[in-house]
Amino acid sequence: MFIQDLSLPFLNQFFDLFCDVMNNDFLEYTKNQRKYFLTDLYSKEKYKYFLHSSYRKTLIAIENDEVIGFLVADQTFGGVGFISWLGVLKQNRGKGVGTELVKFYEDFCKDKNAHLVEAYTFPKSIGFYKRLNFFEVGTRSKGYFGVKNIIVDKEI
Ligand SMILES: CC(C)(COP(=O)(O)OP(=O)(O)OC[C@H]1O[C@@H](n2cnc3c(N)ncnc32)[C@H](O)[C@@H]1OP(=O)(O)O)[C@@H](O)C(=O)NCCC(=O)NCCS
């Protein structure tokens, strides 16, 4: 398994997995919100655009030429890297893929002289971030899109 930046040849595979995880795991969001993400905010066309923009950082994990995980983040701002989406193909979970994606992003942030990585997560996934030494900053009972957010940070 290896991690690399999203590239055009993997766009379709990545987006299929992104849709799969969005519709099966991010059930904190309503069906309409998930549809809005997939057809507008984070549509395949947007990701194609992100490939050439200097704003997003999208990583994919590849095994046997197949995309098995992704991490969607920014390029750091003010010394802080922000993780927006993280997902691993269901049958590949629990094998360290999520950890490798986050570590790769941490290294990228360090190279940019950033001092902090931030994410927001949900009760079901907080354990994953704590395993990676993120600390819980606090909770917004109504955060982005009205959903409960647990904010986690890691100094790097
Ligand atoms: C959360 C997710 C990305 C983790 O990826 P993964 O590849 O399965 O994680 P890893 O194998 O690297 O796990 C690292 C450690 O965290 C633990 N862990 C993983 N998911 C966990 C969870 N939801 N709760 C508690 N611990 C968890 C693993 O057991 C492992 O512990 P170990 O080091 O003692 O073996 C994956 O489960 C996923 O895609 N979930 C659905 C989408 C999601 O919830 N994304 C994150 C929300 S922001």
Short mmCIF file of N, CA, C and O and ligand atoms in Angstrom, two decimals, residues 21 25-26 28 70 83-90 92-101 119-129 131-132, ligand 1:
data_model
loop_
_atom_site.label_atom_id
_atom_site.label_comp_id
_atom_site.label_asym_id
_atom_site.label_seq_id
_atom_site.Cartn_x
_atom_site.Cartn_y
_atom_site.Cartn_z
N VAL A 21 -18.33 5.95 0.93
CA VAL A 21 -18.13 6.29 2.36
C VAL A 21 -19.13 7.37 2.79
O VAL A 21 -19.71 7.30 3.87
N ASP A 25 -21.29 5.90 5.64
CA ASP A 25 -20.65 6.17 6.94
C ASP A 25 -20.94 7.55 7.50
O ASP A 25 -20.96 7.71 8.71
N PHE A 26 -21.11 8.53 6.63
CA PHE A 26 -21.34 9.88 7.15
C PHE A 26 -22.84 10.14 7.31
O PHE A 26 -23.39 11.10 6.77
N GLU A 28 -24.30 11.09 9.83
CA GLU A 28 -24.60 12.25 10.69
C GLU A 28 -25.28 13.33 9.85
O GLU A 28 -26.04 14.14 10.37
N PHE A 70 -8.82 7.59 1.37
CA PHE A 70 -8.61 8.98 0.95
C PHE A 70 -8.57 9.90 2.16
O PHE A 70 -9.13 9.58 3.23
N ILE A 83 -8.15 18.82 8.14
CA ILE A 83 -8.64 17.61 7.46
C ILE A 83 -10.16 17.71 7.32
O ILE A 83 -10.87 17.86 8.32
N SER A 84 -10.65 17.64 6.09
CA SER A 84 -12.10 17.74 5.85
C SER A 84 -12.77 16.37 5.80
O SER A 84 -13.86 16.19 6.34
N TRP A 85 -12.17 15.43 5.09
CA TRP A 85 -12.79 14.10 4.93
C TRP A 85 -11.71 13.03 5.01
O TRP A 85 -10.62 13.21 4.46
N LEU A 86 -12.06 11.95 5.65
CA LEU A 86 -11.14 10.81 5.75
C LEU A 86 -11.97 9.54 5.65
O LEU A 86 -13.00 9.41 6.33
N GLY A 87 -11.55 8.62 4.80
CA GLY A 87 -12.31 7.38 4.67
C GLY A 87 -11.46 6.25 4.13
O GLY A 87 -10.51 6.46 3.38
N VAL A 88 -11.81 5.04 4.54
CA VAL A 88 -11.10 3.83 4.09
C VAL A 88 -12.16 2.82 3.63
O VAL A 88 -13.23 2.71 4.26
N LEU A 89 -11.89 2.14 2.53
CA LEU A 89 -12.77 1.09 2.01
C LEU A 89 -13.07 0.10 3.14
O LEU A 89 -12.15 -0.33 3.84
N LYS A 90 -14.35 -0.25 3.27
CA LYS A 90 -14.77 -1.01 4.45
C LYS A 90 -13.90 -2.26 4.71
O LYS A 90 -13.45 -2.48 5.82
N ASN A 92 -10.97 -2.84 4.06
CA ASN A 92 -9.56 -2.56 4.36
C ASN A 92 -9.36 -1.82 5.68
O ASN A 92 -8.26 -1.37 5.98
N ARG A 93 -10.42 -1.68 6.44
CA ARG A 93 -10.29 -0.95 7.71
C ARG A 93 -9.59 -1.80 8.77
O ARG A 93 -9.59 -3.03 8.68
N GLY A 94 -9.01 -1.10 9.73
CA GLY A 94 -8.35 -1.82 10.82
C GLY A 94 -6.98 -2.36 10.44
O GLY A 94 -6.41 -3.20 11.13
N LYS A 95 -6.43 -1.90 9.30
CA LYS A 95 -5.12 -2.39 8.84
C LYS A 95 -4.10 -1.27 8.75
O LYS A 95 -3.08 -1.40 8.08
N GLY A 96 -4.43 -0.13 9.34
CA GLY A 96 -3.45 0.96 9.40
C GLY A 96 -3.51 1.96 8.25
O GLY A 96 -2.69 2.87 8.19
N VAL A 97 -4.48 1.80 7.34
CA VAL A 97 -4.55 2.71 6.18
C VAL A 97 -4.89 4.13 6.62
O VAL A 97 -4.24 5.10 6.20
N GLY A 98 -5.89 4.27 7.50
CA GLY A 98 -6.27 5.60 8.00
C GLY A 98 -5.09 6.27 8.69
O GLY A 98 -4.81 7.46 8.49
N THR A 99 -4.37 5.49 9.49
CA THR A 99 -3.19 6.02 10.20
C THR A 99 -2.16 6.54 9.20
O THR A 99 -1.62 7.64 9.36
N GLU A 100 -1.88 5.75 8.17
CA GLU A 100 -0.87 6.16 7.17
C GLU A 100 -1.29 7.44 6.46
O GLU A 100 -0.45 8.31 6.19
N LEU A 101 -2.58 7.57 6.16
CA LEU A 101 -3.06 8.78 5.47
C LEU A 101 -2.86 10.00 6.36
O LEU A 101 -2.36 11.04 5.91
N ALA A 119 -8.95 18.64 12.89
CA ALA A 119 -10.04 17.94 12.21
C ALA A 119 -11.27 18.10 13.07
O ALA A 119 -11.17 18.47 14.24
N TYR A 120 -12.43 17.86 12.51
CA TYR A 120 -13.57 17.67 13.40
C TYR A 120 -14.16 16.32 13.08
O TYR A 120 -14.11 15.84 11.95
N THR A 121 -14.65 15.69 14.13
CA THR A 121 -15.10 14.32 13.97
C THR A 121 -16.39 14.09 14.75
O THR A 121 -17.00 15.03 15.25
N PHE A 122 -16.77 12.83 14.82
CA PHE A 122 -18.05 12.45 15.43
C PHE A 122 -17.77 11.42 16.53
O PHE A 122 -16.73 10.77 16.52
N PRO A 123 -18.74 11.24 17.44
CA PRO A 123 -18.48 10.31 18.54
C PRO A 123 -17.95 8.94 18.10
O PRO A 123 -17.05 8.38 18.71
N LYS A 124 -18.44 8.43 16.96
CA LYS A 124 -18.03 7.08 16.53
C LYS A 124 -16.55 7.00 16.13
O LYS A 124 -15.97 5.91 16.12
N SER A 125 -15.93 8.14 15.78
CA SER A 125 -14.55 8.09 15.27
C SER A 125 -13.53 8.78 16.16
O SER A 125 -12.35 8.83 15.82
N ILE A 126 -13.98 9.30 17.30
CA ILE A 126 -13.05 10.04 18.16
C ILE A 126 -11.89 9.14 18.63
O ILE A 126 -10.75 9.58 18.73
N GLY A 127 -12.20 7.86 18.85
CA GLY A 127 -11.17 6.91 19.31
C GLY A 127 -10.02 6.79 18.34
O GLY A 127 -8.86 6.66 18.73
N PHE A 128 -10.34 6.86 17.05
CA PHE A 128 -9.30 6.77 16.02
C PHE A 128 -8.32 7.93 16.16
O PHE A 128 -7.10 7.74 16.17
N TYR A 129 -8.84 9.15 16.29
CA TYR A 129 -7.96 10.31 16.40
C TYR A 129 -7.16 10.30 17.70
O TYR A 129 -5.99 10.70 17.73
N ARG A 131 -6.09 7.70 19.26
CA ARG A 131 -5.01 6.74 19.05
C ARG A 131 -3.80 7.40 18.37
O ARG A 131 -2.66 7.00 18.57
N LEU A 132 -4.11 8.42 17.56
CA LEU A 132 -3.04 9.11 16.83
C LEU A 132 -2.55 10.35 17.57
O LEU A 132 -1.91 11.23 16.98
C1 LIG B 1 -12.07 6.10 10.79
C2 LIG B 1 -11.33 5.35 9.67
C3 LIG B 1 -10.82 6.35 8.63
C4 LIG B 1 -10.15 4.62 10.29
O1 LIG B 1 -9.36 4.03 9.28
P1 LIG B 1 -8.62 2.62 9.52
O2 LIG B 1 -7.73 2.37 8.37
O3 LIG B 1 -9.62 1.58 9.81
O4 LIG B 1 -7.80 2.97 10.84
P2 LIG B 1 -6.44 2.25 11.36
O5 LIG B 1 -6.43 0.82 10.94
O6 LIG B 1 -5.30 3.08 10.94
O7 LIG B 1 -6.66 2.37 12.93
C5 LIG B 1 -5.71 2.91 13.82
C6 LIG B 1 -6.11 2.58 15.23
O8 LIG B 1 -7.35 3.25 15.53
C7 LIG B 1 -8.32 2.30 15.92
N1 LIG B 1 -9.62 2.72 15.35
C8 LIG B 1 -9.95 2.78 14.05
N2 LIG B 1 -11.21 3.25 13.91
C9 LIG B 1 -11.65 3.47 15.18
C10 LIG B 1 -12.88 3.97 15.70
N3 LIG B 1 -13.90 4.34 14.90
N4 LIG B 1 -13.00 4.08 17.04
C11 LIG B 1 -11.97 3.72 17.88
N5 LIG B 1 -10.78 3.25 17.43
C12 LIG B 1 -10.63 3.13 16.09
C13 LIG B 1 -7.87 0.98 15.32
O9 LIG B 1 -8.38 -0.10 16.07
C14 LIG B 1 -6.37 1.10 15.43
O10 LIG B 1 -5.96 0.77 16.75
P3 LIG B 1 -4.59 -0.08 17.00
O11 LIG B 1 -3.49 0.87 16.59
O12 LIG B 1 -4.62 -0.37 18.43
O13 LIG B 1 -4.68 -1.26 16.10
C15 LIG B 1 -12.25 4.29 8.98
O14 LIG B 1 -12.79 3.47 9.95
C16 LIG B 1 -13.37 4.90 8.15
O15 LIG B 1 -13.22 5.12 6.96
N6 LIG B 1 -14.54 5.14 8.80
C17 LIG B 1 -15.69 5.72 8.11
C18 LIG B 1 -15.51 7.20 7.83
C19 LIG B 1 -15.14 7.97 9.08
O16 LIG B 1 -15.70 7.76 10.14
N7 LIG B 1 -14.16 8.88 8.93
C20 LIG B 1 -13.63 9.70 10.02
C21 LIG B 1 -14.62 10.67 10.50
S1 LIG B 1 -14.05 12.29 10.41
#
